[in-house]
Short mmCIF file of C-alpha atoms and ligand atoms in Angstrom, two decimals:
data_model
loop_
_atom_site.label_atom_id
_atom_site.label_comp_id
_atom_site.label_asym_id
_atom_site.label_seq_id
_atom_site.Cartn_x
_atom_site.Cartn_y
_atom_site.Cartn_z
CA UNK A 292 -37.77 -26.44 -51.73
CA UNK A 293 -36.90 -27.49 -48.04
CA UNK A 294 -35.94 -24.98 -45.94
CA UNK A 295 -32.60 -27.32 -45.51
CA UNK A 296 -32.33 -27.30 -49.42
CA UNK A 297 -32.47 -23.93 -49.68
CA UNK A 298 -29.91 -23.30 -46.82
CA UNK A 299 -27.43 -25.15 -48.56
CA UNK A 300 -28.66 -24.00 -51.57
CA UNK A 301 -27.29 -20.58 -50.32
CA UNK A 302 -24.23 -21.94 -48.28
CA UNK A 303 -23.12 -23.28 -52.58
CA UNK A 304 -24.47 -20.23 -54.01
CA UNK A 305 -21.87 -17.92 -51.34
CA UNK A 306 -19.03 -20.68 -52.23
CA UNK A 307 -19.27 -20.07 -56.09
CA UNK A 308 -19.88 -16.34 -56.13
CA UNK A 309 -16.54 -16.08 -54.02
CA UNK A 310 -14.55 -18.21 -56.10
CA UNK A 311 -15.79 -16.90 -59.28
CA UNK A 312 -15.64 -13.31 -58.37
CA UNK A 313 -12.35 -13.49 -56.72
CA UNK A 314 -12.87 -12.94 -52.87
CA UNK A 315 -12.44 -16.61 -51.96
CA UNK A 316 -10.34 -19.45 -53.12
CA UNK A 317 -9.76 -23.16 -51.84
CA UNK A 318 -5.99 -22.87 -50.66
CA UNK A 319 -3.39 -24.90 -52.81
CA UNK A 320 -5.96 -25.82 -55.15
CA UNK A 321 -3.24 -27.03 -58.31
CA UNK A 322 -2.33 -29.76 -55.88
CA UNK A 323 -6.34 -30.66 -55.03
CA UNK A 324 -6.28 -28.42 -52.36
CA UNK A 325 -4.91 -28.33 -48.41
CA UNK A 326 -7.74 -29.23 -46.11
CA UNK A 327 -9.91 -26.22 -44.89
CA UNK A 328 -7.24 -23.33 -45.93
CA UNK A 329 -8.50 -20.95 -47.40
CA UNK A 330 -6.83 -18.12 -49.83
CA UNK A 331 -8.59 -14.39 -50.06
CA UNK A 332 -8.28 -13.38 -54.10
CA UNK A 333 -8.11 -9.62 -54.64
CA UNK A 334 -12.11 -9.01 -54.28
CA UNK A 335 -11.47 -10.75 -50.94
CA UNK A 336 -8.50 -8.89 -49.75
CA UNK A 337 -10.32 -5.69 -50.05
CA UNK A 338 -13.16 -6.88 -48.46
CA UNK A 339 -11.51 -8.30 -45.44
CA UNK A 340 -9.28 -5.63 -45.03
CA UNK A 341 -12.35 -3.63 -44.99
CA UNK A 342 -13.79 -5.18 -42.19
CA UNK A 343 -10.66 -5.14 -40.10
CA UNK A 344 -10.38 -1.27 -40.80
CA UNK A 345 -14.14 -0.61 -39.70
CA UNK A 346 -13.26 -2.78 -37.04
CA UNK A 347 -9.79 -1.33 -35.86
CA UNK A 348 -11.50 2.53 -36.37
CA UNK A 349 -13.78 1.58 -34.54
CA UNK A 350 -12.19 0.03 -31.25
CA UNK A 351 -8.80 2.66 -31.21
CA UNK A 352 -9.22 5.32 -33.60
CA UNK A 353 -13.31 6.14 -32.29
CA UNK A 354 -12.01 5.67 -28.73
CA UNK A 355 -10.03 8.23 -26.10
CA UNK A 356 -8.78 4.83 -24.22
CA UNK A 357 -8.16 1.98 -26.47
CA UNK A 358 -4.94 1.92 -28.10
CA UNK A 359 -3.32 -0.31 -30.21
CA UNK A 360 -0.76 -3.30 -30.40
CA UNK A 361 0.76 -5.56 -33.09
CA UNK A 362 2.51 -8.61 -30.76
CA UNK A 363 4.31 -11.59 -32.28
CA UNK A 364 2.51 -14.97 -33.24
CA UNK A 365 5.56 -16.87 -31.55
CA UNK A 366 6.57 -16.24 -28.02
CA UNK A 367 8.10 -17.62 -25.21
CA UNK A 368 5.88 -21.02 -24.39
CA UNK A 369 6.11 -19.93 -20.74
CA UNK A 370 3.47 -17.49 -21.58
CA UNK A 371 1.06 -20.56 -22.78
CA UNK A 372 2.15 -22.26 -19.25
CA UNK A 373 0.94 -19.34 -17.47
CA UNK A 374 -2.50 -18.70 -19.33
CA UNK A 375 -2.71 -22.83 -19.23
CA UNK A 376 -2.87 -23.82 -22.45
CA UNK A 377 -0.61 -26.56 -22.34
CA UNK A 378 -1.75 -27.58 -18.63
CA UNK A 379 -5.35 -27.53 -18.15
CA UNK A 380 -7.19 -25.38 -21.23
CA UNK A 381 -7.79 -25.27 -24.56
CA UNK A 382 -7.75 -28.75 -24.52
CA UNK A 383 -11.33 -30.49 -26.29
CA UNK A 384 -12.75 -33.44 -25.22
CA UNK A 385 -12.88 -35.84 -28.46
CA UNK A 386 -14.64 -39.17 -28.55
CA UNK A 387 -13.74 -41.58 -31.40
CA UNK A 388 -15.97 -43.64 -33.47
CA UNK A 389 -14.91 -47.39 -32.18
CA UNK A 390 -16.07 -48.60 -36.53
CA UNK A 391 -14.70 -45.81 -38.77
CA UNK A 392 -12.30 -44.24 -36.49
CA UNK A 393 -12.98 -40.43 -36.77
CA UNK A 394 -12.87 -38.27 -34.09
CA UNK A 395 -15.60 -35.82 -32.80
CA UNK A 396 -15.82 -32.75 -30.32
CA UNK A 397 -18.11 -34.27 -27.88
CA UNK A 398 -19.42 -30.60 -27.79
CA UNK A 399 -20.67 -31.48 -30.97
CA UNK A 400 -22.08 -34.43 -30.95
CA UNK A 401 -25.85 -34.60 -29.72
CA UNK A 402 -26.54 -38.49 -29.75
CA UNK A 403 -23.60 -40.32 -28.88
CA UNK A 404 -23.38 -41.98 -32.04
CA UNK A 405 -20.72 -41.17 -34.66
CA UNK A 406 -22.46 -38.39 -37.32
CA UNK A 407 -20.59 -39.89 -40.27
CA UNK A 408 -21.81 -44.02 -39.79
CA UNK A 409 -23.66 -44.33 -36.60
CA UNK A 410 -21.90 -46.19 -34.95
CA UNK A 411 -20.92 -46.35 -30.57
CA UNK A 412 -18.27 -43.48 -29.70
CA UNK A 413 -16.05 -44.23 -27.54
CA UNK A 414 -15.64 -42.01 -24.08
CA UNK A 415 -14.14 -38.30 -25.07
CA UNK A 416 -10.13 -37.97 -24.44
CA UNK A 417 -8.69 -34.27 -24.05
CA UNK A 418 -7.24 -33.04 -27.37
CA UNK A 419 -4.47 -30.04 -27.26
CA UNK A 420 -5.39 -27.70 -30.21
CA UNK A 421 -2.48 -25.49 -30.29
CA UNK A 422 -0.07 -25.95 -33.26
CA UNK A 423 3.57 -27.04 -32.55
CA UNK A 424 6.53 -25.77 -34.44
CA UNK A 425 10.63 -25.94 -33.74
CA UNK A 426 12.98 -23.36 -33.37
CA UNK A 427 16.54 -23.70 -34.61
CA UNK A 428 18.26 -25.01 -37.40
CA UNK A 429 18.87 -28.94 -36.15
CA UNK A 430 15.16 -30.18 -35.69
CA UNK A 431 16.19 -32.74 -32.57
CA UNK A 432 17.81 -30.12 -30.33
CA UNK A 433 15.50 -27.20 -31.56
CA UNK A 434 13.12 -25.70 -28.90
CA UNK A 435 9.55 -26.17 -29.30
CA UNK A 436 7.72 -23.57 -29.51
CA UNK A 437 3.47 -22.70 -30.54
CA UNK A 438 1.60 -20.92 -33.55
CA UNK A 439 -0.40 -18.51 -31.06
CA UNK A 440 -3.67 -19.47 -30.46
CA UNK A 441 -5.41 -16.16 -29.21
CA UNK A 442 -3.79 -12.79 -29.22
CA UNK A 443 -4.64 -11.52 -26.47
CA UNK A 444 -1.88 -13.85 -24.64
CA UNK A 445 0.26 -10.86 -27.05
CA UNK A 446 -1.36 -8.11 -25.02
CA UNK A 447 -1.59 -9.62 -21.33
CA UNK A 448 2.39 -9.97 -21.64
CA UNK A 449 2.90 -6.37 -22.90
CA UNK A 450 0.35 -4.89 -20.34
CA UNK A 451 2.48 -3.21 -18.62
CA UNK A 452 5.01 -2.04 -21.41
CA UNK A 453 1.58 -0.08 -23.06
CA UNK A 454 0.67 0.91 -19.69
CA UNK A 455 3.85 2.91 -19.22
CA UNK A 456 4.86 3.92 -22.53
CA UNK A 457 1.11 5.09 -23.53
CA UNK A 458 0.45 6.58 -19.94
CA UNK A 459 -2.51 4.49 -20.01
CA UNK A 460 -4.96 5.00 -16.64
CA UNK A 461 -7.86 2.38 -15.97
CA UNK A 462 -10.10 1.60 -17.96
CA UNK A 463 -8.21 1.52 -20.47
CA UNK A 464 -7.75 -1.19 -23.54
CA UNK A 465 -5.48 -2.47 -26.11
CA UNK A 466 -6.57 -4.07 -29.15
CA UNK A 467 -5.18 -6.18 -31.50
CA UNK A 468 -5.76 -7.69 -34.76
CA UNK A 469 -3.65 -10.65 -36.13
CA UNK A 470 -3.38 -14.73 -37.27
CA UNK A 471 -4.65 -17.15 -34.63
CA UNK A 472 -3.97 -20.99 -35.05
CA UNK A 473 -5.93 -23.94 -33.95
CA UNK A 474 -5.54 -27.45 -34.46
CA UNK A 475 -9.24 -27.98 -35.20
CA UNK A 476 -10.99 -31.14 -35.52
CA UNK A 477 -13.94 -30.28 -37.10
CA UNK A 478 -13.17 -27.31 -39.48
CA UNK A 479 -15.94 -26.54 -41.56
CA UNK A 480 -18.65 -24.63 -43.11
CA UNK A 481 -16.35 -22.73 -45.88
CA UNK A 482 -14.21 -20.29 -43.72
CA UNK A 483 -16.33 -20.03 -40.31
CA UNK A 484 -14.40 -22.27 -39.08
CA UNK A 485 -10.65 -23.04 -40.24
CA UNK A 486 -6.84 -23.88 -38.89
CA UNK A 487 -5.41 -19.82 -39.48
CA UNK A 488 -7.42 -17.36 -38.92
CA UNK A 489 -7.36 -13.93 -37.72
CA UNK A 490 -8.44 -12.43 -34.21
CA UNK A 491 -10.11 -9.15 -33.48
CA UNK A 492 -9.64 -9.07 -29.76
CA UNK A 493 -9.52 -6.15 -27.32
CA UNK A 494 -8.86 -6.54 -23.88
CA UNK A 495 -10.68 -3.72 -21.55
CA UNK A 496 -8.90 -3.71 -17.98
CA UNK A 497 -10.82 -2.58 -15.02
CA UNK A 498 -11.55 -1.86 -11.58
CA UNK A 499 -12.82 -5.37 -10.56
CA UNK A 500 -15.80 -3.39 -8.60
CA UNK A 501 -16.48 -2.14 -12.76
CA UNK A 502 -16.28 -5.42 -14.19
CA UNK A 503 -19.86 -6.06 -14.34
CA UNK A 504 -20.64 -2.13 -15.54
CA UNK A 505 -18.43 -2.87 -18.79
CA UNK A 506 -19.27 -5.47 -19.39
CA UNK A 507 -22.90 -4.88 -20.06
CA UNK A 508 -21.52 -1.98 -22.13
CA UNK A 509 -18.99 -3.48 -24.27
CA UNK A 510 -22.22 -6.38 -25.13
CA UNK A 511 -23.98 -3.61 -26.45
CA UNK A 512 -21.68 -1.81 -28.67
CA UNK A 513 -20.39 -4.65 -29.93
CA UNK A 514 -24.15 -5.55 -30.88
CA UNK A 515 -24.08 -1.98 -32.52
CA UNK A 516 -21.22 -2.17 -34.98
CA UNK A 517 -22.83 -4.90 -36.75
CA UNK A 518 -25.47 -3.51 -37.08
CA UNK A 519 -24.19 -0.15 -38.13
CA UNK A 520 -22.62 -2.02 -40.51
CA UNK A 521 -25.67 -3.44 -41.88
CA UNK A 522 -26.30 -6.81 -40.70
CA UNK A 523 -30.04 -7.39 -40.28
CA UNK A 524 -31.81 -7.13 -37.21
CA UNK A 525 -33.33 -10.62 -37.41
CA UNK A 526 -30.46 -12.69 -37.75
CA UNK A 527 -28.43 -11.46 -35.33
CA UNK A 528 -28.62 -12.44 -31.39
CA UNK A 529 -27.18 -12.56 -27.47
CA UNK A 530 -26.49 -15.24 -26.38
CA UNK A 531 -25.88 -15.70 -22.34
CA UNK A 532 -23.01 -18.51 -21.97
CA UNK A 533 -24.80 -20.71 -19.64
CA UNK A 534 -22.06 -21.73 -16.35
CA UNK A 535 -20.86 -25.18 -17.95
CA UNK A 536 -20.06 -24.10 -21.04
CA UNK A 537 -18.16 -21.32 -19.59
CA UNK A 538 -14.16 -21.47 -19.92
CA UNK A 539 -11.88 -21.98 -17.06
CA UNK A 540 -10.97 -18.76 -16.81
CA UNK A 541 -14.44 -17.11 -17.42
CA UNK A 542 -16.49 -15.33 -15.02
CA UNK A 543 -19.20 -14.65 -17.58
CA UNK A 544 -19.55 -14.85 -20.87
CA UNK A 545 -21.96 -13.56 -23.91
CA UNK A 546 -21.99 -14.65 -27.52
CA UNK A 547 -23.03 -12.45 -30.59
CA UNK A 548 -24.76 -15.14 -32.63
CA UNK A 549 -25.48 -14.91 -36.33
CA UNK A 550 -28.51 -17.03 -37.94
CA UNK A 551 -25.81 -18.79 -40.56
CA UNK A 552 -27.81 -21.46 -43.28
CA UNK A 553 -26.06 -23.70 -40.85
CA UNK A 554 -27.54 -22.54 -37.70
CA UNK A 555 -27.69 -19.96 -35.66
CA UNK A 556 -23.51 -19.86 -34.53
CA UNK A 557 -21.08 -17.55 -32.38
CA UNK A 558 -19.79 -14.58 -34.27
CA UNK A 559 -18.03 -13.21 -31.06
CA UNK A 560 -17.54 -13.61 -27.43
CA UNK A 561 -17.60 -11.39 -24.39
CA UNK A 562 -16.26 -12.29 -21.59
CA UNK A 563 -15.26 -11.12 -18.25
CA UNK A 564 -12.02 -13.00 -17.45
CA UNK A 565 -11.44 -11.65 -14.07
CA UNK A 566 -8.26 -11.13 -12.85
CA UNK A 567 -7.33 -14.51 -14.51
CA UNK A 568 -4.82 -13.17 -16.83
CA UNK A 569 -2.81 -10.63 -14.83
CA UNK A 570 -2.55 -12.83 -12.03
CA UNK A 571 -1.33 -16.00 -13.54
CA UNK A 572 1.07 -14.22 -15.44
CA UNK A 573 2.46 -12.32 -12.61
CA UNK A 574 2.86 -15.23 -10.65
CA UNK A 575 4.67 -17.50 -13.65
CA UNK A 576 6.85 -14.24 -14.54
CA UNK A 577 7.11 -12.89 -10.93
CA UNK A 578 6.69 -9.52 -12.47
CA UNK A 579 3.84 -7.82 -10.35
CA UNK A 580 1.39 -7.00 -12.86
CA UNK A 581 -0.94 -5.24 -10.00
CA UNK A 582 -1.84 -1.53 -10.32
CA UNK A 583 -2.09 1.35 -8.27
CA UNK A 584 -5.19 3.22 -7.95
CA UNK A 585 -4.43 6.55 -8.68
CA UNK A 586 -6.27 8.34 -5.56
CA UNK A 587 -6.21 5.57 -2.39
CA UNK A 588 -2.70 4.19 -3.90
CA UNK A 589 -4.24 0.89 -2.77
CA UNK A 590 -2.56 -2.47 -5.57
CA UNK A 591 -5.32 -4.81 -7.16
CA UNK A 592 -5.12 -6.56 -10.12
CA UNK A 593 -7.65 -5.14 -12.82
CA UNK A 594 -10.59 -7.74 -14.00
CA UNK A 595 -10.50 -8.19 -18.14
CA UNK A 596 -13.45 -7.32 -20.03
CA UNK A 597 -12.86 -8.96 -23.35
CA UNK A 598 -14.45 -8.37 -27.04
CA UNK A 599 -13.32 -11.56 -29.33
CA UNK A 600 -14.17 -11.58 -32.83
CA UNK A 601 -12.87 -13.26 -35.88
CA UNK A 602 -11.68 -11.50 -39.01
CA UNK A 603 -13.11 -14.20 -41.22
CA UNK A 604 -16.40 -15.13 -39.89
CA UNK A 605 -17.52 -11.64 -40.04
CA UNK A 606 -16.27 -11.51 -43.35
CA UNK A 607 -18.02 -14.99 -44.12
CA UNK A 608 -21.07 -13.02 -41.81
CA UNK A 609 -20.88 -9.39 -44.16
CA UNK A 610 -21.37 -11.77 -47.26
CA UNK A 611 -24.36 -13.80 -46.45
CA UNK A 612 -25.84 -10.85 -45.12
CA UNK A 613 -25.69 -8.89 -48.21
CA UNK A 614 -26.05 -11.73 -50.37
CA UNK A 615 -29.69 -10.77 -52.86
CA UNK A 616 -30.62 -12.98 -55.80
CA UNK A 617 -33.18 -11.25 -57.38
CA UNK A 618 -35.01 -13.94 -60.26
CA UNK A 619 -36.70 -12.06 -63.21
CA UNK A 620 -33.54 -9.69 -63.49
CA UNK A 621 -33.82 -6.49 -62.22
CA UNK A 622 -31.81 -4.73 -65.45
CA UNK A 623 -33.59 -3.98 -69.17
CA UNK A 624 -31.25 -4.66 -71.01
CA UNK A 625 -32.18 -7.83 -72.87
CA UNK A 626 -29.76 -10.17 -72.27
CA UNK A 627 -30.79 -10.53 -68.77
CA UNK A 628 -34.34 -10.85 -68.94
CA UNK A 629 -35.62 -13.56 -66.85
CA UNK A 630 -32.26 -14.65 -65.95
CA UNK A 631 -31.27 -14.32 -61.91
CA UNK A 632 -29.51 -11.55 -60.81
CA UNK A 633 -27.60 -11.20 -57.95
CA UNK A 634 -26.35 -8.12 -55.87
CA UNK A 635 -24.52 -8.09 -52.51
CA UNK A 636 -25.96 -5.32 -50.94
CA UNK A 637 -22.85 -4.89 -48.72
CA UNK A 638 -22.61 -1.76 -46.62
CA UNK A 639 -20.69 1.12 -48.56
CA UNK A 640 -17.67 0.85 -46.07
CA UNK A 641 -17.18 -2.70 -46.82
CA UNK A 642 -17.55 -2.86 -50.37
CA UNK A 643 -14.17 -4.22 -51.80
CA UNK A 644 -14.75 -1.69 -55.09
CA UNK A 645 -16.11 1.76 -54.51
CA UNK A 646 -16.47 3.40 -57.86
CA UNK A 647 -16.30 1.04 -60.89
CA UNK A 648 -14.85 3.29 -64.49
CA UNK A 649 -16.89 1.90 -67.42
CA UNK A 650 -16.67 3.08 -71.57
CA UNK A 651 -19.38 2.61 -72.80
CA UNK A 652 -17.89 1.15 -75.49
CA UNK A 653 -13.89 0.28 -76.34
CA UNK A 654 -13.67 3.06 -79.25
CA UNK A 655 -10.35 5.07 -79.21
CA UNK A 656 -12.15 8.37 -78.07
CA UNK A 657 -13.50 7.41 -75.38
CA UNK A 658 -10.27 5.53 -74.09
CA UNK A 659 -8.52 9.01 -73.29
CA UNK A 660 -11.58 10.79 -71.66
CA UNK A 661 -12.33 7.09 -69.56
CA UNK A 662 -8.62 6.76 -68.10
CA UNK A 663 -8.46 10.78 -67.09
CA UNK A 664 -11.58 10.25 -65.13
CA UNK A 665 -10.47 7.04 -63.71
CA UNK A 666 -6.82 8.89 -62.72
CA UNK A 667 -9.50 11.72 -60.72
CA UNK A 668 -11.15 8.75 -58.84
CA UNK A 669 -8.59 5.87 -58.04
CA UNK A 670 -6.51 8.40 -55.89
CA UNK A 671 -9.62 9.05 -53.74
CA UNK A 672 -11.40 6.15 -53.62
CA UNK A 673 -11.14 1.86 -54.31
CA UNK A 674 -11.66 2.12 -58.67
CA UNK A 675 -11.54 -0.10 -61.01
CA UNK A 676 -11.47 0.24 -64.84
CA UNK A 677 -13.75 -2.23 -66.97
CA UNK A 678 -14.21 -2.17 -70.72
CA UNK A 679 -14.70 -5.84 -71.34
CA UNK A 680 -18.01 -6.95 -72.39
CA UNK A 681 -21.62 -5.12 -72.56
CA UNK A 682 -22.41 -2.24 -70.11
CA UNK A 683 -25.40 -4.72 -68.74
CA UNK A 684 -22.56 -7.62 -68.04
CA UNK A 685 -20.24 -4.62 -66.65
CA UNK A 686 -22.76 -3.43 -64.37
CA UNK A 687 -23.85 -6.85 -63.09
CA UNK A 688 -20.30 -7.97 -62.04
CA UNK A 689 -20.02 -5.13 -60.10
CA UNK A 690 -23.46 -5.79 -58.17
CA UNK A 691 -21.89 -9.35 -57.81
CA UNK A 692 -19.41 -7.75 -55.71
CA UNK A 693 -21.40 -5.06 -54.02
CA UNK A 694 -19.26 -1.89 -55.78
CA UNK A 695 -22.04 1.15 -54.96
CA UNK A 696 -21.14 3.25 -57.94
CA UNK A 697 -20.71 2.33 -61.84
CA UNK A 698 -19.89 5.25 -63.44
CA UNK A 699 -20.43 5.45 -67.81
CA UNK A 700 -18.44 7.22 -69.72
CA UNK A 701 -20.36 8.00 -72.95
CA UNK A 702 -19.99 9.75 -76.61
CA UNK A 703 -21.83 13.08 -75.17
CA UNK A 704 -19.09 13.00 -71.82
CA UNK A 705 -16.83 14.14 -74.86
CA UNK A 706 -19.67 17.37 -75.68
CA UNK A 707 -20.81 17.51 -72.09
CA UNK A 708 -17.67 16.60 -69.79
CA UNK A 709 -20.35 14.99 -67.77
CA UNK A 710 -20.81 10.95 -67.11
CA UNK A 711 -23.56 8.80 -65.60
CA UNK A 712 -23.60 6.95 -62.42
CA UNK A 713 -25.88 4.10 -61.66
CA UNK A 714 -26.32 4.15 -57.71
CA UNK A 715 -26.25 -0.14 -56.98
CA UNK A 716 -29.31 -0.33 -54.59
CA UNK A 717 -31.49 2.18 -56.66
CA UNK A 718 -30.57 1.41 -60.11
CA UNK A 719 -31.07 4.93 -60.62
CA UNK A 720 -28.61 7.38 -63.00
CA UNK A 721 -27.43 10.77 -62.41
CA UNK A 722 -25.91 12.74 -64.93
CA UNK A 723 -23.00 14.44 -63.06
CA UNK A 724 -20.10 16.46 -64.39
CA UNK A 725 -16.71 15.15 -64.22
CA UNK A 726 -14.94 18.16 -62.39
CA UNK A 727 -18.00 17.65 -59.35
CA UNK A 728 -17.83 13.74 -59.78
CA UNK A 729 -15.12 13.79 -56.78
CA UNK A 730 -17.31 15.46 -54.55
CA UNK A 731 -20.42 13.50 -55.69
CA UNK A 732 -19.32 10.28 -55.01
CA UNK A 733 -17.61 11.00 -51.46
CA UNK A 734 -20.75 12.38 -50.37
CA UNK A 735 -22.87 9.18 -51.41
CA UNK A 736 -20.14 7.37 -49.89
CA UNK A 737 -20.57 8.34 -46.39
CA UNK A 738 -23.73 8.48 -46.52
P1 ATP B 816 -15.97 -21.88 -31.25
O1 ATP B 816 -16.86 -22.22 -30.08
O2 ATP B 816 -16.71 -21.56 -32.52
O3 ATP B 816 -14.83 -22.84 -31.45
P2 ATP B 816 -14.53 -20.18 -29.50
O4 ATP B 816 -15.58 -19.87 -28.48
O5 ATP B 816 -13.49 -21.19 -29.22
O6 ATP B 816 -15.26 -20.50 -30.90
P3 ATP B 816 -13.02 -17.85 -29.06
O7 ATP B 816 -11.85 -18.54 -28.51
O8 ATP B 816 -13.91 -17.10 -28.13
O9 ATP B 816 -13.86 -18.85 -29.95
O10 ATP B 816 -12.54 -16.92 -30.24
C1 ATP B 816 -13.17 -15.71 -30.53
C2 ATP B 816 -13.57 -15.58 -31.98
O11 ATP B 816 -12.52 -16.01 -32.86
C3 ATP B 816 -14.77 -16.43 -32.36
O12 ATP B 816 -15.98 -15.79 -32.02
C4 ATP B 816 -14.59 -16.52 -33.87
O13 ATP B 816 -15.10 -15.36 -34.51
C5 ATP B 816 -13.09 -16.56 -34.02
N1 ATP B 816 -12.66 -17.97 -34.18
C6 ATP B 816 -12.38 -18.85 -33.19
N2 ATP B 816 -12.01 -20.04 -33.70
C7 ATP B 816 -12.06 -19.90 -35.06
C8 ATP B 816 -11.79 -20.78 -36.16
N3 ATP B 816 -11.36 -22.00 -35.96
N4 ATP B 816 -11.96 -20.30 -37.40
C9 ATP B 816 -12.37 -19.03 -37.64
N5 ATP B 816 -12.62 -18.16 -36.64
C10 ATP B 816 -12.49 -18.58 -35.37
#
């Protein structure tokens, strides 16, 4: 097969998985769907909750001076005046096919001619990509307002309210997590790139004489925390923004690539806004956002060093990645001889289900002894209880969706009081008794 082939091949292959396993479904699908929405099913919800909480742990709860901040996706459109996002930003340049009429990020487009029917383009116009809505009840005298389109606009404007409430000194940051909203004109590739989506931003505010100092260090822990969280080596890379792709605001600018089917494509930026932010939004609020260093008492306005990742594209990311189709079947059980298995090797932090509860079979007696070891688990850890179909088909849903531990209640757990748990990577069982199964499992957990 083509290398293309097979990179679709898997692009399909991630698409089906998460719609039949329940982490991804096409948004408003009874009415044929809503164009590039995206729902997360239950499997997804865990998952992508998962990353936001290994994410969020890692940038306030891991950190003596990042704290946190939950700002509102509608505010005062003065504030998108001030960062320029209705003046000169955020605005992309689109050229239009002159035969079919579509419109293209010139960004995008490498030859000039329209991808979809080759014919001329026509010269790019700018394109605003933040979303309008109205406040008030009477839509002609309502005010207009917009979705957010970045959150950290939310934490510039409450810089100093976290500064004084929080006692915060420089360096310090806030971080934030939350829905984002861009008018988009090429969404695309399954959720990497949609309309709603959500942020992981934290804004780092220094002494503009440490700008450069963070910012090399903030490049390389973000590089860390995917890998700690598994993604491989080779498919992850640094990319230095070269000056005229750089944003207006930009002083310099990194981004954490990931080799996608579709390319090698931005994961995250880093940038070094400068005093940009502060600045503008002192001078369109005439609140003076400067501060005072603590031993010379001398005013400057601290330079941003800023970490922007999405929620969903490192979800999107965290699947690929883990993402193992192993043909032949790995299992003995005979059913799934020479069939294709897969397993999504995701990182045990990640994985939507921790410990799955399995009878062996859907007999009475084992009923009782199943639940009362699934009531021990599901208060520690993500559980789930599955009696339907064979223990082979049990245990290779729950590779499907990466859960680490299948544990089997038997006919001797009723002599013994012990069960068996099949570790997902190995395939290997341990016999473990039920009053140490707790323990067990939260040690191979964090492990
Ligand atoms: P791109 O060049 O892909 O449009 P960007 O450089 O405009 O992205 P930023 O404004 O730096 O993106 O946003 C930071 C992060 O937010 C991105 O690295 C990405 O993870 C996420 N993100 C941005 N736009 C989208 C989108 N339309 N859909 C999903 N995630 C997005």
């Amino acid at each position: 097969m083509a290398k293309n082939d097979q990179n679709n091949d898997l692009m399909e292959k991630i698409v089906s998985l998460t719609k039949r396993r329940g982490f991804i479904f096409p948004s408003s699908e009874i009415y044929g769907g809503f164009g590039s929405s995206y729902d997360y099913g239950p499997i997804g919800a865990e998952l992508k909750n998962n990353v936001k909480q290994a994410w969020w742990d890692e940038m306030t709860k891991f950190q003596d001076n990042i704290v946190g901040l939950n700002s509102a996706v509608l505010m005062s459109p003065k504030v998108w005046e001030a960062s320029g996002h209705l003046t000169e930003g955020f605005a992309d340049m689109l050229a239009e096919c002159k035969k079919c009429k579509r419109r293209f990020r010139e960004d995008h487009i490498e030859e000039g001619k329209c991808p979809e029917c080759g014919s001329e383009l026509s010269e790019g116009r700018k394109f605003n990509l933040m979303m309008k809505t109205f406040i008030g009840s009477v839509e002609d005298k309502a005010a207009t307002a917009y979705l957010r389109a970045e959150t950290c606009q939310g934490i510039f404007i409450n810089f100093e309210n976290v500064r004084e409430s929080m006692r915060m000194k420089i360096p310090f940051g806030i971080a934030q997590i939350g829905k984002a909203f861009r008018n988009e004109i090429t969404p695309g590739n399954f959720t990497y790139r949609t309309r709603e989506f959500d942020q992981m931003e934290m804004q780092f505010f220094v002494h503009p004489d440490e700008a450069d100092k963070w910012f090399d260090y903030w490049k390389d822990e973000r590089l860390k925390w995917y890998l700690g969280l598994g993604i491989k080596k080779e498919n992850i890379r640094i990319r230095e923004q070269k000056k005229d792709e750089l944003a207006h605001y930009a002083k310099k600018a990194v981004d954490i690539e990931y080799r996608f089917p579709f390319g090698w494509q931005e994961i995250e930026g880093i940038h070094n806004r400068g005093d940009w932010d502060l600045s503008n939004h002192s001078k369109h609020s005439g609140k003076d956002l400067s501060y005072a260093d603590e031993k010379t008492g001398k005013k400057f306005i601290p330079y941003v060093i800023e970490t922007s990742a999405g929620a969903d594209r490192s979800t999107l990311t965290f699947l690929i990645n883990a993402y193992e189709e192993i043909s032949g079947g790995r299992t003995t059980t005979t059913e799934s001889i020479k069939e294709k298995e897969v397993v999504l090797r995701l990182n045990k932090k990640l994985s939507p289900v921790k410990v799955a509860i399995l009878p062996l079979s859907k007999k009475e007696e084992l009923a009782k002894k199943t639940r009362e070891t699934f009531d021990l688990i599901k208060v520690k850890f993500e559980s789930q209880y599955d009696e339907t179909g064979s223990i082979g088909k049990r245990y290779r849903r729950h590779d499907e969706i990466g859960t680490p531990y299948c544990v089997t209640v038997d006919f001797e757990t009723l002599e013994d009081n012990a069960v068996t748990v099949r570790d997902r990577d190995t395939m290997k069982q341990e016999r473990i008794k039920i009053k140490e199964l707790t323990e067990y499992l939260s040690k191979k957990l964090s492990q």
